[in-house]
């Protein structure tokens, strides 16, 4: 149980294009989803918290116009990297939680984004 | 949010028991302690979670002293496939509390 699916697993695109990453909770309803970014040999950095039906809350230093987050349903959140540039290349990971006490976050397998 | 401190790296050999300790001096009353394992190019995988005393599942044990200012993840008889980064996190999951990842512990298991 508690499976989180992330798609695509990797993407390569040209500078200036926009890329959408999907995060789905397959067997539970996720009231809250989180988006992280991870650079090589570094820890996960929280980018934003996404609650179903409301605007995402971004961490300090994360550009909300660059990283658009939509949490349209209890099982789907999307992250769109707009006008991507090489410095946006990274490993993006989502997680989902039922938002109850004693219910941990469950993570997707990440999306490797490479901007040429 | 409570900050966590772990050793940056640890080495072990196959078949040994590995204990990774995490300090979280500012843990709040409602916070749970959760450990994750991460392999390269994969998302973190939930290992174990606890609030106090001892918790055991099929892969690990978690020891939490009475003051809850630290916790120890115990991996019995590690194998080469346990080579990974282990993260200790502290947070309140009530209403979807966010987690802040520390640097984690890079465990290397040798034959």
mmCIF file of C-alpha atoms in Angstrom:
data_model
loop_
_atom_site.group_PDB
_atom_site.id
_atom_site.type_symbol
_atom_site.label_atom_id
_atom_site.label_comp_id
_atom_site.label_asym_id
_atom_site.label_seq_id
_atom_site.Cartn_x
_atom_site.Cartn_y
_atom_site.Cartn_z
ATOM 1 C CA UNK A 1 0.000 0.000 0.000
ATOM 2 C CA UNK A 2 0.828 3.718 -0.062
ATOM 3 C CA UNK A 3 2.274 3.841 -3.558
ATOM 4 C CA UNK A 4 3.222 7.138 -5.167
ATOM 5 C CA UNK A 5 3.831 7.203 -8.895
ATOM 6 C CA UNK A 6 5.815 9.915 -10.607
ATOM 7 C CA UNK A 7 5.924 10.505 -14.340
ATOM 8 C CA UNK A 8 8.030 10.863 -16.369
ATOM 9 C CA UNK A 9 11.029 9.235 -14.754
ATOM 10 C CA UNK A 10 13.389 11.247 -16.921
ATOM 11 C CA UNK A 11 13.109 13.985 -19.486
ATOM 12 C CA UNK A 12 15.533 15.848 -21.704
ATOM 13 C CA UNK A 13 14.447 19.033 -23.388
ATOM 14 C CA UNK A 14 15.738 22.217 -24.915
ATOM 15 C CA UNK A 15 16.233 25.407 -23.019
ATOM 16 C CA UNK A 16 13.135 27.603 -22.993
ATOM 17 C CA UNK A 17 10.563 24.838 -23.032
ATOM 18 C CA UNK A 18 8.174 24.009 -20.217
ATOM 19 C CA UNK A 19 8.093 20.605 -18.601
ATOM 20 C CA UNK A 20 5.276 19.063 -16.592
ATOM 21 C CA UNK A 21 5.860 16.366 -13.981
ATOM 22 C CA UNK A 22 2.979 14.361 -12.544
ATOM 23 C CA UNK A 23 2.712 12.875 -9.078
ATOM 24 C CA UNK A 24 -0.068 10.421 -8.289
ATOM 25 C CA UNK A 25 -1.032 8.592 -5.148
ATOM 26 C CA UNK A 26 -2.250 5.255 -6.466
ATOM 27 C CA UNK A 27 -3.959 3.664 -3.498
ATOM 28 C CA UNK A 28 -4.738 6.435 -1.070
ATOM 29 C CA UNK A 29 -6.078 9.953 -1.020
ATOM 30 C CA UNK A 30 -3.347 12.498 -0.494
ATOM 31 C CA UNK A 31 -4.545 15.633 1.209
ATOM 32 C CA UNK A 32 -1.045 17.026 0.982
ATOM 33 C CA UNK A 33 1.734 16.569 -1.523
ATOM 34 C CA UNK A 34 5.239 17.914 -1.383
ATOM 35 C CA UNK A 35 7.769 18.700 -4.091
ATOM 36 C CA UNK A 36 11.488 18.375 -3.525
ATOM 37 C CA UNK A 37 14.583 19.023 -5.561
ATOM 38 C CA UNK A 38 17.831 17.156 -5.186
ATOM 39 C CA UNK A 39 21.232 17.926 -6.672
ATOM 40 C CA UNK A 40 23.930 15.246 -6.972
ATOM 41 C CA UNK A 41 25.418 14.183 -3.642
ATOM 42 C CA UNK A 42 23.108 16.517 -1.768
ATOM 43 C CA UNK A 43 20.048 16.104 0.394
ATOM 44 C CA UNK A 44 16.468 16.754 -0.646
ATOM 45 C CA UNK A 45 15.401 20.370 -0.610
ATOM 46 C CA UNK A 46 11.742 21.102 -0.030
ATOM 47 C CA UNK A 47 10.360 23.363 -2.737
ATOM 48 C CA UNK A 48 6.661 23.590 -1.928
ATOM 49 C CA UNK A 49 3.709 22.114 -0.111
ATOM 50 C CA UNK A 50 0.601 21.431 -2.098
ATOM 51 C CA UNK A 51 -2.876 20.950 -0.647
ATOM 52 C CA UNK A 52 -5.786 19.747 -2.731
ATOM 53 C CA UNK A 53 -7.907 22.574 -4.031
ATOM 54 C CA UNK A 54 -5.745 25.397 -2.751
ATOM 55 C CA UNK A 55 -2.647 27.307 -3.795
ATOM 56 C CA UNK A 56 0.717 25.779 -3.073
ATOM 57 C CA UNK A 57 2.931 27.157 -0.344
ATOM 58 C CA UNK A 58 6.447 27.762 -1.592
ATOM 59 C CA UNK A 59 9.615 27.676 0.470
ATOM 60 C CA UNK A 60 11.732 30.763 0.681
ATOM 61 C CA UNK A 61 13.835 31.264 -2.414
ATOM 62 C CA UNK A 62 11.681 29.113 -4.710
ATOM 63 C CA UNK A 63 10.185 31.065 -7.603
ATOM 64 C CA UNK A 64 6.492 30.312 -7.783
ATOM 65 C CA UNK A 65 6.255 31.649 -11.335
ATOM 66 C CA UNK A 66 9.029 29.325 -12.419
ATOM 67 C CA UNK A 67 7.707 26.237 -10.666
ATOM 68 C CA UNK A 68 3.948 26.043 -11.103
ATOM 69 C CA UNK A 69 2.202 23.557 -8.858
ATOM 70 C CA UNK A 70 -1.340 22.336 -9.269
ATOM 71 C CA UNK A 71 -3.094 19.934 -6.907
ATOM 72 C CA UNK A 72 -6.367 19.381 -8.709
ATOM 73 C CA UNK A 73 -7.498 16.228 -6.954
ATOM 74 C CA UNK A 74 -6.740 14.092 -3.942
ATOM 75 C CA UNK A 75 -4.601 11.807 -6.073
ATOM 76 C CA UNK A 76 -2.781 14.114 -8.470
ATOM 77 C CA UNK A 77 -0.372 16.994 -8.196
ATOM 78 C CA UNK A 78 1.660 18.442 -11.045
ATOM 79 C CA UNK A 79 4.831 20.492 -11.142
ATOM 80 C CA UNK A 80 5.485 22.539 -14.259
ATOM 81 C CA UNK A 81 8.936 23.969 -14.773
ATOM 82 C CA UNK A 82 8.308 26.949 -17.009
ATOM 83 C CA UNK A 83 10.824 28.247 -19.536
ATOM 84 C CA UNK A 84 13.365 25.774 -18.263
ATOM 85 C CA UNK A 85 17.069 26.578 -18.397
ATOM 86 C CA UNK A 86 20.142 24.413 -17.776
ATOM 87 C CA UNK A 87 20.324 25.518 -14.145
ATOM 88 C CA UNK A 88 16.902 23.926 -13.616
ATOM 89 C CA UNK A 89 18.385 20.531 -14.383
ATOM 90 C CA UNK A 90 17.967 18.427 -11.280
ATOM 91 C CA UNK A 91 16.239 15.428 -9.729
ATOM 92 C CA UNK A 92 12.680 16.318 -8.748
ATOM 93 C CA UNK A 93 10.855 14.153 -6.213
ATOM 94 C CA UNK A 94 7.304 14.308 -4.965
ATOM 95 C CA UNK A 95 5.774 12.844 -1.855
ATOM 96 C CA UNK A 96 2.247 12.415 -0.607
ATOM 97 C CA UNK A 97 0.625 12.001 2.753
ATOM 98 C CA UNK A 98 -2.849 11.378 4.031
ATOM 99 C CA UNK A 99 -2.243 14.223 6.431
ATOM 100 C CA UNK A 100 -3.095 12.303 9.557
ATOM 101 C CA UNK A 101 -1.054 11.693 12.654
ATOM 102 C CA UNK A 102 1.144 8.644 12.392
ATOM 103 C CA UNK A 103 0.912 8.649 8.591
ATOM 104 C CA UNK A 104 4.316 9.271 7.007
ATOM 105 C CA UNK A 105 5.096 10.785 3.655
ATOM 106 C CA UNK A 106 5.474 8.352 0.784
ATOM 107 C CA UNK A 107 7.747 9.283 -2.044
ATOM 108 C CA UNK A 108 7.699 8.835 -5.776
ATOM 109 C CA UNK A 109 10.773 7.574 -7.605
ATOM 110 C CA UNK A 110 11.736 10.979 -8.889
ATOM 111 C CA UNK A 111 12.107 12.667 -12.261
ATOM 112 C CA UNK A 112 15.523 13.347 -13.730
ATOM 113 C CA UNK A 113 15.256 16.618 -15.656
ATOM 114 C CA UNK A 114 18.018 17.606 -18.043
ATOM 115 C CA UNK A 115 17.825 20.916 -19.885
ATOM 116 C CA UNK A 116 20.134 21.281 -22.867
ATOM 117 C CA UNK B 1 10.702 22.431 12.760
ATOM 118 C CA UNK B 2 13.124 20.300 14.698
ATOM 119 C CA UNK B 3 16.588 20.056 13.199
ATOM 120 C CA UNK B 4 18.310 16.684 13.037
ATOM 121 C CA UNK B 5 21.980 15.785 13.214
ATOM 122 C CA UNK B 6 23.399 12.501 11.975
ATOM 123 C CA UNK B 7 26.886 11.180 11.172
ATOM 124 C CA UNK B 8 27.743 11.971 7.563
ATOM 125 C CA UNK B 9 28.990 8.496 6.801
ATOM 126 C CA UNK B 10 29.426 5.042 8.279
ATOM 127 C CA UNK B 11 31.149 1.884 7.136
ATOM 128 C CA UNK B 12 30.166 -1.662 7.956
ATOM 129 C CA UNK B 13 30.641 -5.217 6.799
ATOM 130 C CA UNK B 14 28.119 -7.725 5.641
ATOM 131 C CA UNK B 15 26.378 -9.553 8.461
ATOM 132 C CA UNK B 16 27.039 -6.885 11.073
ATOM 133 C CA UNK B 17 24.440 -4.924 12.969
ATOM 134 C CA UNK B 18 24.481 -1.215 12.160
ATOM 135 C CA UNK B 19 23.215 1.470 14.498
ATOM 136 C CA UNK B 20 22.742 5.011 13.216
ATOM 137 C CA UNK B 21 21.991 7.648 15.816
ATOM 138 C CA UNK B 22 20.188 10.896 15.141
ATOM 139 C CA UNK B 23 20.016 13.909 17.447
ATOM 140 C CA UNK B 24 16.897 16.065 17.528
ATOM 141 C CA UNK B 25 17.171 18.220 20.631
ATOM 142 C CA UNK B 26 14.289 20.514 19.694
ATOM 143 C CA UNK B 27 11.705 17.835 19.034
ATOM 144 C CA UNK B 28 8.164 18.982 19.769
ATOM 145 C CA UNK B 29 5.507 17.111 21.691
ATOM 146 C CA UNK B 30 3.519 16.185 18.587
ATOM 147 C CA UNK B 31 6.500 15.211 16.429
ATOM 148 C CA UNK B 32 7.045 11.700 15.162
ATOM 149 C CA UNK B 33 10.466 10.344 14.207
ATOM 150 C CA UNK B 34 10.741 8.749 10.787
ATOM 151 C CA UNK B 35 13.631 7.113 8.977
ATOM 152 C CA UNK B 36 13.972 6.829 5.221
ATOM 153 C CA UNK B 37 16.414 5.008 2.958
ATOM 154 C CA UNK B 38 17.477 6.415 -0.394
ATOM 155 C CA UNK B 39 19.344 4.741 -3.226
ATOM 156 C CA UNK B 40 20.916 6.800 -6.030
ATOM 157 C CA UNK B 41 18.398 8.152 -8.523
ATOM 158 C CA UNK B 42 15.432 6.920 -6.503
ATOM 159 C CA UNK B 43 12.997 8.541 -4.119
ATOM 160 C CA UNK B 44 13.358 7.935 -0.381
ATOM 161 C CA UNK B 45 11.772 4.749 0.906
ATOM 162 C CA UNK B 46 10.029 4.623 4.265
ATOM 163 C CA UNK B 47 11.788 2.372 6.757
ATOM 164 C CA UNK B 48 10.265 2.915 10.177
ATOM 165 C CA UNK B 49 8.503 5.455 12.330
ATOM 166 C CA UNK B 50 8.086 5.903 16.055
ATOM 167 C CA UNK B 51 7.043 8.270 18.793
ATOM 168 C CA UNK B 52 8.666 6.805 21.901
ATOM 169 C CA UNK B 53 10.335 3.659 23.283
ATOM 170 C CA UNK B 54 11.015 0.939 20.740
ATOM 171 C CA UNK B 55 9.478 0.071 17.415
ATOM 172 C CA UNK B 56 10.374 -2.965 15.358
ATOM 173 C CA UNK B 57 9.328 -4.083 11.910
ATOM 174 C CA UNK B 58 10.586 -6.660 9.456
ATOM 175 C CA UNK B 59 13.583 -4.614 8.358
ATOM 176 C CA UNK B 60 14.681 -2.451 11.295
ATOM 177 C CA UNK B 61 14.265 -1.364 14.877
ATOM 178 C CA UNK B 62 13.967 2.158 16.177
ATOM 179 C CA UNK B 63 15.029 3.028 19.712
ATOM 180 C CA UNK B 64 13.825 6.273 21.251
ATOM 181 C CA UNK B 65 14.845 7.261 24.797
ATOM 182 C CA UNK B 66 12.400 8.795 27.222
ATOM 183 C CA UNK B 67 13.485 12.387 26.521
ATOM 184 C CA UNK B 68 13.067 11.802 22.754
ATOM 185 C CA UNK B 69 16.031 14.050 21.986
ATOM 186 C CA UNK B 70 17.674 11.336 19.952
ATOM 187 C CA UNK B 71 16.823 8.119 18.187
ATOM 188 C CA UNK B 72 18.763 5.133 16.895
ATOM 189 C CA UNK B 73 17.986 3.156 13.784
ATOM 190 C CA UNK B 74 19.189 -0.404 14.069
ATOM 191 C CA UNK B 75 19.697 -2.546 10.969
ATOM 192 C CA UNK B 76 20.331 -6.186 11.824
ATOM 193 C CA UNK B 77 22.790 -8.167 9.744
ATOM 194 C CA UNK B 78 23.288 -5.727 6.885
ATOM 195 C CA UNK B 79 24.000 -6.840 3.352
ATOM 196 C CA UNK B 80 25.621 -5.100 0.394
ATOM 197 C CA UNK B 81 22.170 -3.993 -0.766
ATOM 198 C CA UNK B 82 21.787 -1.895 2.371
ATOM 199 C CA UNK B 83 24.394 0.519 1.046
ATOM 200 C CA UNK B 84 22.396 3.751 0.802
ATOM 201 C CA UNK B 85 21.794 7.105 2.420
ATOM 202 C CA UNK B 86 19.637 7.047 5.552
ATOM 203 C CA UNK B 87 17.663 10.076 6.640
ATOM 204 C CA UNK B 88 16.210 10.786 10.052
ATOM 205 C CA UNK B 89 13.294 13.209 10.041
ATOM 206 C CA UNK B 90 11.182 14.717 12.735
ATOM 207 C CA UNK B 91 7.786 16.207 12.100
ATOM 208 C CA UNK B 92 4.149 16.388 12.937
ATOM 209 C CA UNK B 93 2.031 14.606 10.383
ATOM 210 C CA UNK B 94 -1.151 16.039 11.726
ATOM 211 C CA UNK B 95 -2.715 17.939 8.849
ATOM 212 C CA UNK B 96 0.252 17.133 6.629
ATOM 213 C CA UNK B 97 3.224 18.640 8.421
ATOM 214 C CA UNK B 98 6.215 19.267 6.216
ATOM 215 C CA UNK B 99 9.616 17.687 6.697
ATOM 216 C CA UNK B 100 13.034 19.214 6.330
ATOM 217 C CA UNK B 101 15.741 16.787 5.255
ATOM 218 C CA UNK B 102 19.163 16.950 6.859
ATOM 219 C CA UNK B 103 22.308 15.640 5.211
ATOM 220 C CA UNK B 104 21.618 12.010 6.038
ATOM 221 C CA UNK B 105 24.074 9.214 6.749
ATOM 222 C CA UNK B 106 25.785 7.505 3.865
ATOM 223 C CA UNK B 107 26.138 3.866 4.857
ATOM 224 C CA UNK B 108 28.645 1.766 2.984
ATOM 225 C CA UNK B 109 28.471 -1.993 3.486
ATOM 226 C CA UNK B 110 31.535 -3.918 2.414
ATOM 227 C CA UNK B 111 31.919 -7.624 1.713
#
